[in-house]
Short mmCIF file of C-alpha atoms in Angstrom, two decimals:
data_model
loop_
_atom_site.label_atom_id
_atom_site.label_comp_id
_atom_site.label_asym_id
_atom_site.label_seq_id
_atom_site.Cartn_x
_atom_site.Cartn_y
_atom_site.Cartn_z
CA MET A 16 -30.57 -67.64 44.81
CA ARG A 17 -27.98 -70.28 45.48
CA GLU A 18 -27.80 -70.97 41.73
CA VAL A 19 -27.07 -67.30 41.02
CA LYS A 20 -24.29 -67.18 43.60
CA ARG A 21 -22.83 -70.35 42.19
CA ARG A 22 -22.75 -68.96 38.64
CA THR A 23 -21.26 -65.66 39.81
CA LEU A 24 -18.49 -67.49 41.66
CA LEU A 25 -17.83 -69.56 38.56
CA LEU A 26 -17.49 -66.43 36.40
CA TYR A 27 -15.03 -64.86 38.85
CA ASN A 28 -12.95 -68.03 38.84
CA GLN A 29 -12.88 -68.06 35.03
CA ARG A 30 -11.79 -64.43 34.96
CA ASP A 31 -8.99 -65.04 37.47
CA LYS A 32 -7.80 -67.94 35.37
CA LEU A 33 -7.76 -65.83 32.20
CA LEU A 34 -5.90 -63.03 33.95
CA GLN A 35 -3.24 -65.47 35.06
CA GLU A 36 -2.85 -66.68 31.47
CA GLY A 37 -2.59 -63.08 30.21
CA GLN A 38 -5.54 -63.41 27.81
CA ALA A 39 -8.04 -61.08 29.52
CA GLU A 40 -8.65 -57.54 28.29
CA ARG A 41 -6.69 -54.91 30.13
CA PRO A 42 -8.34 -52.55 32.60
CA LYS A 43 -7.81 -49.80 30.01
CA GLN A 44 -10.68 -51.18 28.01
CA SER A 45 -12.97 -51.07 31.05
CA GLN A 46 -11.75 -47.54 31.76
CA ARG A 47 -12.48 -46.55 28.16
CA LEU A 48 -16.01 -47.88 28.54
CA ARG A 49 -16.44 -45.89 31.73
CA ASP A 50 -15.24 -42.75 29.91
CA GLN A 51 -17.78 -43.36 27.17
CA ASP A 52 -20.51 -43.72 29.77
CA GLU A 53 -19.39 -40.47 31.37
CA ASP A 54 -19.54 -38.69 28.00
CA GLU A 55 -23.03 -40.04 27.33
CA LYS A 56 -24.23 -38.88 30.74
CA ARG A 57 -22.73 -35.41 30.20
CA LYS A 58 -24.34 -35.08 26.76
CA HIS A 59 -27.69 -36.13 28.21
CA LEU A 60 -27.42 -33.53 30.97
CA LEU A 61 -26.41 -30.81 28.49
CA ARG A 62 -29.40 -31.64 26.32
CA GLN A 63 -31.61 -31.28 29.37
CA LYS A 64 -30.06 -27.89 30.09
CA GLY A 65 -30.48 -26.82 26.46
CA ARG A 66 -34.21 -27.47 26.74
CA GLY A 67 -34.40 -25.01 29.61
CA GLY A 68 -33.98 -27.44 32.48
CA GLU A 69 -31.54 -26.98 35.32
CA LEU A 70 -28.95 -29.56 36.20
CA PRO A 71 -29.98 -31.28 39.44
CA LYS A 72 -27.63 -30.27 42.22
CA LYS A 73 -27.29 -33.85 43.50
CA LYS A 74 -26.46 -35.15 40.02
CA ARG A 75 -23.96 -32.32 39.51
CA ARG A 76 -22.22 -33.08 42.82
CA ARG A 77 -22.16 -36.75 41.90
CA GLU A 78 -20.63 -35.91 38.52
CA LEU A 79 -17.87 -33.86 40.12
CA SER A 80 -17.23 -36.57 42.70
CA GLU A 81 -16.95 -39.23 39.99
CA GLU A 82 -14.59 -37.06 37.97
CA LYS A 83 -12.32 -36.67 40.98
CA LYS A 84 -12.33 -40.44 41.51
CA SER A 85 -11.62 -41.11 37.84
CA PRO A 86 -8.14 -39.75 37.10
CA THR A 87 -8.62 -40.20 33.38
CA SER A 88 -12.03 -38.58 32.89
CA PRO A 89 -12.32 -36.28 29.84
CA ARG A 90 -12.38 -33.16 32.02
CA GLN A 91 -9.22 -34.16 33.85
CA LYS A 92 -7.52 -35.17 30.61
CA GLU A 93 -8.13 -31.67 29.31
CA ALA A 94 -6.86 -30.18 32.58
CA LYS A 95 -3.66 -32.22 32.38
CA ARG A 96 -3.08 -31.18 28.77
CA PHE A 97 -3.57 -27.52 29.63
CA LYS A 98 -1.21 -27.83 32.59
CA LYS A 99 1.54 -29.30 30.41
CA GLU A 100 1.20 -26.52 27.87
CA ARG A 101 1.35 -23.92 30.60
CA GLU A 102 4.49 -25.50 32.05
CA LYS A 103 6.21 -25.20 28.68
CA ASP A 104 5.86 -21.45 28.87
CA THR A 105 6.22 -20.35 32.49
CA HIS A 106 5.63 -16.74 31.48
CA GLY A 107 2.53 -17.56 29.45
CA LYS A 108 0.22 -15.38 31.48
CA LYS A 109 2.55 -12.41 31.43
CA LYS A 110 3.20 -12.84 27.73
CA GLY A 111 -0.52 -12.92 26.98
CA THR A 112 -1.00 -9.71 28.95
CA GLU A 113 1.74 -7.98 26.96
CA GLU A 114 0.22 -9.06 23.65
CA LYS A 115 -3.16 -7.74 24.73
CA SER A 116 -1.69 -4.36 25.68
CA ILE A 117 0.02 -4.12 22.29
CA ILE A 118 -3.30 -4.69 20.55
CA VAL A 119 -4.89 -1.96 22.65
CA GLU A 120 -2.08 0.44 21.80
CA GLU A 121 -2.37 -0.35 18.09
CA ARG A 122 -6.11 0.25 18.14
CA SER A 123 -5.59 3.51 20.00
CA GLU A 124 -3.00 4.63 17.45
CA THR A 125 -5.28 3.70 14.55
CA LYS A 126 -8.08 5.69 16.12
CA MET A 127 -5.77 8.70 16.48
CA VAL A 128 -4.74 8.48 12.81
CA ARG A 129 -8.35 8.17 11.72
CA GLU A 130 -9.45 11.19 13.78
CA GLU A 131 -6.71 13.45 12.44
CA LEU A 132 -7.46 12.38 8.87
CA VAL A 133 -11.16 13.06 9.44
CA VAL A 134 -10.35 16.59 10.60
CA ARG A 135 -8.36 17.25 7.42
CA LEU A 136 -11.10 15.81 5.23
CA ASN A 137 -13.63 18.14 6.84
CA ASP A 138 -11.93 20.85 4.76
CA ARG A 139 -13.55 20.75 1.31
CA GLU A 140 -10.63 22.48 -0.40
CA TYR A 141 -8.15 20.05 1.12
CA LYS A 142 -10.28 17.20 -0.20
CA ASN A 143 -10.12 18.85 -3.63
CA TRP A 144 -6.32 18.95 -3.39
CA LEU A 145 -6.15 15.30 -2.38
CA LYS A 146 -8.53 14.10 -5.11
CA ALA A 147 -6.70 16.10 -7.78
CA GLY A 148 -3.40 14.52 -6.72
CA ARG A 149 -4.93 11.06 -6.80
CA CYS A 150 -6.09 11.70 -10.39
CA LEU A 151 -2.47 12.31 -11.40
CA ILE A 152 -1.50 8.89 -10.07
CA ILE A 153 -4.39 7.27 -11.96
CA LEU A 154 -3.27 9.05 -15.14
CA LYS A 155 0.34 7.97 -14.62
CA ASP A 156 -0.66 4.32 -14.25
CA GLY A 157 -2.46 4.52 -17.58
CA LEU A 158 0.60 5.97 -19.35
CA LEU A 159 3.29 3.61 -18.04
CA SER A 160 3.02 0.85 -20.61
CA TYR A 161 2.39 3.23 -23.51
CA THR A 162 5.37 5.51 -22.87
CA ASP A 163 7.71 2.57 -22.27
CA GLN A 164 6.66 0.91 -25.53
CA GLN A 165 6.99 4.15 -27.51
CA MET A 166 10.48 4.87 -26.19
CA ARG A 167 11.62 1.34 -27.05
CA SER A 168 10.43 1.91 -30.62
CA PHE A 169 12.11 5.34 -30.72
CA HIS A 170 15.38 3.90 -29.42
CA THR A 171 15.34 1.05 -31.95
CA ASP A 172 14.62 3.49 -34.78
CA LEU A 173 17.60 5.67 -33.83
CA LEU A 174 19.95 2.71 -33.69
CA ASN A 175 18.81 1.44 -37.10
CA LYS A 176 19.48 4.81 -38.72
CA SER A 177 23.03 5.40 -37.46
CA SER A 178 25.97 3.05 -37.10
CA LEU A 179 27.75 5.60 -34.92
CA LEU A 180 24.95 5.40 -32.34
CA ARG A 181 25.54 1.67 -32.14
CA SER A 182 29.15 2.26 -31.06
CA PRO A 183 29.88 2.07 -27.33
CA CYS A 184 31.17 4.99 -25.29
CA LEU A 185 34.92 5.32 -25.86
CA THR A 186 35.82 6.46 -22.35
CA SER A 187 32.96 5.28 -20.11
CA SER A 188 33.48 8.57 -18.25
CA CYS A 189 31.21 10.91 -20.18
CA LYS A 190 29.26 12.55 -17.39
CA PRO A 191 27.08 15.68 -17.25
CA ARG A 192 27.84 18.49 -14.83
CA GLY A 193 24.59 19.95 -13.66
CA SER A 194 22.49 20.80 -16.70
CA LYS A 195 25.54 20.90 -18.97
CA LEU A 196 27.10 18.10 -21.00
CA SER A 197 30.40 18.76 -22.72
CA SER A 198 33.71 17.07 -23.55
CA THR A 199 32.03 13.83 -24.51
CA CYS A 200 33.37 11.12 -26.79
CA ARG A 201 32.24 10.91 -30.41
CA PRO A 202 29.41 8.34 -29.95
CA CYS A 203 28.01 10.15 -26.88
CA SER A 204 28.26 13.48 -28.67
CA GLU A 205 26.25 12.03 -31.57
CA TRP A 206 23.62 10.79 -29.13
CA GLN A 207 23.42 14.28 -27.66
CA LYS A 208 22.81 15.78 -31.12
CA VAL A 209 20.09 13.26 -31.94
CA ILE A 210 18.32 13.87 -28.63
CA LEU A 211 18.32 17.63 -29.29
CA MET A 212 17.05 17.08 -32.84
CA HIS A 213 13.98 15.33 -31.44
CA HIS A 214 13.41 17.90 -28.67
CA ARG A 215 10.60 20.43 -29.20
CA THR A 216 12.52 23.17 -27.35
CA PRO A 217 16.22 22.37 -27.92
CA ASP A 218 17.24 25.88 -26.88
CA GLY A 219 15.59 25.48 -23.49
CA THR A 220 16.94 23.82 -20.37
CA ILE A 221 17.84 20.17 -20.93
CA ASN A 222 18.32 18.20 -17.72
CA TRP A 223 21.38 16.21 -18.81
CA ALA A 224 21.99 15.35 -15.15
CA ASN A 225 19.10 12.89 -15.48
CA CYS A 226 21.16 10.80 -17.90
CA SER A 227 24.17 8.53 -17.99
CA PRO A 228 25.50 9.01 -21.58
CA PRO A 229 27.41 5.68 -21.74
CA LEU A 230 24.05 3.91 -21.29
CA TRP A 231 22.27 5.69 -24.16
CA ARG A 232 23.26 2.96 -26.60
CA THR A 233 21.76 0.11 -24.55
CA ASP A 234 19.00 1.63 -22.40
CA HIS A 235 16.02 3.32 -24.04
CA TRP A 236 14.91 4.91 -20.77
CA GLU A 237 18.21 6.76 -20.35
CA VAL A 238 17.30 8.53 -23.60
CA ALA A 239 13.76 9.21 -22.34
CA LYS A 240 15.05 10.93 -19.19
CA ALA A 241 16.62 13.71 -21.28
CA TYR A 242 13.09 14.99 -21.96
CA MET A 243 12.00 14.98 -18.32
CA PRO A 244 12.23 17.41 -15.38
CA ARG A 245 15.17 17.23 -13.00
CA GLY A 246 15.42 14.53 -10.39
CA GLN A 247 15.32 11.44 -12.63
CA GLY A 248 18.96 10.44 -12.19
CA GLN A 249 18.25 7.32 -10.11
CA VAL A 250 15.16 6.29 -12.10
CA ARG A 251 15.61 3.07 -14.07
CA GLY A 252 12.24 2.67 -15.78
CA ALA A 253 8.79 4.06 -16.49
CA ASP A 254 7.34 2.35 -13.42
CA GLN A 255 9.52 4.57 -11.19
CA CYS A 256 8.36 7.85 -12.77
CA ASP A 257 5.62 10.18 -11.59
CA ALA A 258 2.96 11.76 -13.79
CA SER A 259 5.03 14.90 -14.34
CA ALA A 260 7.93 12.94 -15.84
CA LEU A 261 5.73 11.04 -18.30
CA LEU A 262 3.73 14.13 -19.29
CA ASN A 263 6.92 16.11 -19.95
CA LEU A 264 8.27 13.24 -22.04
CA ILE A 265 5.15 13.34 -24.21
CA ASN A 266 5.30 17.13 -24.41
CA PHE A 267 8.98 17.55 -25.34
CA CYS A 268 9.82 14.46 -27.39
CA LYS A 269 8.84 14.77 -31.07
CA TRP A 270 8.42 10.99 -31.33
CA PHE A 271 5.00 11.56 -29.75
CA CYS A 272 3.67 13.32 -32.84
CA ALA A 273 0.29 11.60 -33.18
CA GLU A 274 -1.14 13.62 -30.29
CA ASP A 275 -1.48 17.34 -29.65
CA PRO A 276 1.22 18.24 -27.10
CA LYS A 277 -0.93 21.16 -25.97
CA SER A 278 -3.17 18.76 -24.05
CA ALA A 279 -0.14 17.49 -22.12
CA ARG A 280 1.01 21.06 -21.38
CA GLN A 281 -2.40 21.94 -19.92
CA VAL A 282 -2.26 19.01 -17.51
CA ILE A 283 1.37 19.83 -16.64
CA GLN A 284 0.37 23.40 -15.77
CA CYS A 285 -2.43 22.18 -13.50
CA ARG A 286 -0.11 19.64 -11.95
CA ASN A 287 2.50 22.30 -11.11
CA GLU A 288 -0.14 24.57 -9.57
CA LEU A 289 -1.38 21.68 -7.47
CA MET A 290 2.00 20.41 -6.29
CA HIS A 291 3.35 23.90 -5.60
CA SER A 292 0.36 24.94 -3.51
CA ASN A 293 1.69 26.21 -0.18
CA GLU A 294 -1.71 25.79 1.47
CA PHE A 295 -2.45 22.27 0.13
CA ARG A 296 -5.93 23.44 -0.82
CA VAL A 297 -7.63 24.21 -4.16
CA LYS A 298 -11.01 25.77 -4.88
CA ASP A 299 -13.95 24.24 -6.74
CA GLU A 300 -13.39 26.64 -9.65
CA TRP A 301 -9.84 25.34 -10.11
CA MET A 302 -11.15 21.77 -9.98
CA ARG A 303 -13.49 22.49 -12.91
CA LYS A 304 -10.57 23.77 -14.98
CA TYR A 305 -8.49 20.76 -13.99
CA ARG A 306 -11.26 18.35 -14.92
CA ALA A 307 -11.57 19.92 -18.38
CA ALA A 308 -7.80 19.59 -18.94
CA LEU A 309 -7.86 15.91 -17.96
CA GLN A 310 -10.85 15.21 -20.20
CA HIS A 311 -9.12 16.85 -23.18
CA PHE A 312 -5.95 14.84 -22.58
CA VAL A 313 -7.84 11.54 -22.29
CA GLN A 314 -9.64 12.28 -25.57
CA GLN A 315 -6.33 12.98 -27.33
CA PHE A 316 -4.95 9.63 -26.16
CA SER A 317 -8.11 7.58 -26.66
CA HIS A 318 -6.16 5.22 -28.96
CA ILE A 319 -4.29 3.88 -25.90
CA PRO A 320 -6.10 0.70 -24.75
CA ARG A 321 -6.17 1.61 -21.06
CA MET A 322 -7.10 5.27 -21.49
CA ALA A 323 -10.87 4.67 -21.58
CA ALA A 324 -10.72 2.97 -18.18
CA VAL A 325 -8.44 5.74 -16.89
CA GLY A 326 -10.98 8.36 -17.95
CA ARG A 327 -13.74 6.60 -16.02
CA GLN A 328 -11.57 6.23 -12.92
CA ILE A 329 -10.68 9.93 -13.02
CA GLU A 330 -14.35 10.92 -13.29
CA ASP A 331 -15.20 8.65 -10.38
CA MET A 332 -12.42 10.10 -8.24
CA LEU A 333 -13.43 13.69 -8.96
CA ALA A 334 -17.05 12.88 -8.03
CA VAL A 335 -16.49 10.83 -4.89
CA ASP A 336 -16.92 12.43 -1.47
CA LEU A 337 -13.93 11.29 0.56
CA SER A 338 -15.57 12.32 3.83
CA ILE A 339 -18.24 9.67 3.20
CA CYS A 340 -15.50 7.09 2.78
CA VAL A 341 -14.31 7.89 6.29
CA PHE A 342 -17.48 8.81 8.18
CA GLY A 343 -19.90 6.44 6.51
CA GLU A 344 -22.55 9.21 6.60
CA ASP A 345 -25.54 9.39 4.32
CA GLN A 346 -24.89 12.97 3.25
CA THR A 347 -23.20 13.72 -0.04
CA ASP A 348 -21.83 16.77 -1.80
CA SER A 349 -22.25 15.22 -5.25
CA ALA A 350 -25.32 13.96 -7.07
CA CYS A 351 -23.17 11.37 -8.84
CA MET A 352 -22.71 9.42 -5.61
CA LEU A 353 -25.64 7.19 -6.59
CA ASN A 354 -23.71 5.80 -9.53
CA ASP A 355 -22.55 2.20 -9.11
CA SER A 356 -18.97 3.05 -10.05
CA ILE A 357 -18.89 5.68 -7.30
CA ARG A 358 -20.07 3.18 -4.74
CA GLN A 359 -17.10 1.00 -5.64
CA LEU A 360 -14.78 3.86 -4.70
CA GLU A 361 -16.07 4.06 -1.13
CA THR A 362 -13.19 2.78 0.90
CA SER A 363 -11.64 2.78 4.32
CA ALA A 364 -9.79 5.59 6.03
CA GLU A 365 -6.59 3.57 5.76
CA VAL A 366 -6.73 3.60 1.95
CA VAL A 367 -7.44 7.34 1.84
CA SER A 368 -4.50 7.82 4.18
CA GLN A 369 -2.28 5.89 1.75
CA TRP A 370 -3.39 8.14 -1.11
CA GLU A 371 -2.53 11.16 0.98
CA ALA A 372 0.88 9.77 1.92
CA ALA A 373 1.76 9.00 -1.72
CA LEU A 374 0.95 12.56 -2.78
CA LEU A 375 2.93 14.11 0.07
CA GLN A 376 5.85 11.76 -0.62
CA GLU A 377 6.01 12.98 -4.22
CA MET A 378 6.08 16.60 -3.05
CA LEU A 379 8.81 15.84 -0.52
CA GLN A 380 11.00 14.10 -3.08
CA GLU A 381 10.70 17.01 -5.49
CA CYS A 382 11.44 19.63 -2.83
CA LEU A 383 14.30 17.76 -1.18
CA HIS A 384 15.91 17.14 -4.57
CA ALA A 385 15.79 20.82 -5.47
CA ALA A 386 16.97 22.11 -2.11
CA PRO A 387 20.62 20.91 -2.18
CA ASP A 388 21.15 22.23 -5.71
CA SER A 389 22.04 25.92 -5.45
CA GLU A 390 21.14 26.55 -9.08
CA ALA A 391 17.78 24.82 -8.91
CA ALA A 392 16.77 26.00 -5.47
CA ASN A 393 14.77 29.20 -5.81
CA ALA A 394 12.47 31.22 -3.61
CA GLN A 395 9.44 29.13 -4.59
CA ASP A 396 11.13 25.84 -3.70
CA THR A 397 12.28 27.18 -0.34
CA LYS A 398 8.86 28.56 0.53
CA LEU A 399 7.14 25.32 -0.45
CA LEU A 400 9.59 23.26 1.59
CA LYS A 401 8.94 25.35 4.70
CA SER A 402 5.18 25.16 4.21
CA LEU A 403 5.36 21.41 3.73
CA GLY A 404 7.45 20.99 6.88
CA GLY A 405 5.01 23.11 8.89
CA PHE A 406 2.03 21.16 7.58
CA LEU A 407 3.58 17.80 8.50
CA ARG A 408 4.57 18.98 11.98
CA SER A 409 1.05 20.27 12.69
CA ASN A 410 -0.43 16.81 12.06
CA LYS A 411 0.91 14.19 14.47
CA ASP A 412 0.08 11.20 12.26
CA LEU A 413 1.91 12.75 9.31
CA SER A 414 4.89 13.89 11.39
CA GLU A 415 5.39 10.31 12.58
CA ARG A 416 5.01 8.85 9.09
CA PHE A 417 7.48 11.32 7.55
CA SER A 418 9.88 11.68 10.49
CA THR A 419 12.96 11.03 8.32
CA GLU A 420 11.97 13.64 5.75
CA LEU A 421 11.16 16.14 8.50
CA GLN A 422 14.64 15.67 9.93
CA ALA A 423 16.13 16.45 6.50
CA ILE A 424 13.96 19.58 6.24
CA THR A 425 15.09 20.70 9.69
CA GLU A 426 18.74 20.27 8.70
CA LEU A 427 18.22 22.28 5.51
CA GLU A 428 16.48 25.06 7.43
CA ALA A 429 19.37 25.17 9.92
CA ARG A 430 21.86 25.80 7.10
CA GLU A 431 20.10 28.96 5.99
#
């Protein structure tokens, strides 16, 4: 026993000597070892708890007591770090509450939008109207590259055949007035003659207001717009056109001679009936006629690389049950729903809502363009505009989405 005390005293003396010389390890190392021991003990206790055992109350109290005594224990380190972060943002708790309330509001709003859309999609004829409009967008996407390429070739061919067409506008002020174009310079006048020569109905209404004559020499799409319906004045390319514009281009421009223009006219007629529907609903019988017109058109343009895929997408869209996309129910109103391509079309309510918004936006643009023009505005345009405004106002989600357009409709109605 005396030998043990003697050795212990000797060790303490050696340590004191080393500390005085500055060569001993700092207390931090001892503290680090204690922290490691604490971690090992905690892991051991957690493993015991994971096996179904309860932490002994005495051991737990001892752990808490030791953590209080050790100012640098892992638990207290974490507490200090959290305290510093909280001090950086004194309004942290309030800010977190605000963010949470925003999320709740957004979820509530999404639920409201979904419910109103579901109500509309409970109407089979409204679903028909929506699917038919979506088919027009699919068809347009398939025609973009083809029509742009064809008009570039047409424009190049015209320039190669006439030196006068290669001459710039002499005044840079040749502008149409409504649907009339007169008092133009010699090069622009020649362009006007050439455009009429390649028009299938040159004696009909030509929407010269779509065009900027000084640009005919350099921009192939300015020439293309002469064969389109009104409202193309601000359009700068095929990618900004709707299906009606591209279909009318194919129908009226003789450069598109490889295909039967009758197929384009049939789709145009269906499109006008769809977009001018005051009730935004079409019957199953009309959908069968529309489907036949689309199939005939796709067959006529089967030489276009993308048209085969467009035909399949159109068939899928006409067969899909949009209510299933929203409800997720097992019921179906089409036997084709078992097809793999149909399953790929099942989508969220948000996507269906985007399709709906795109179709309504196209109608609004057409109506609002026609309304200010006293010559173009007729009884049908006015009636459609009022019906469209009433439909948007009766659906809260749509009235909020199209609030700007509704304000314009209200102003137009007030002028009458």
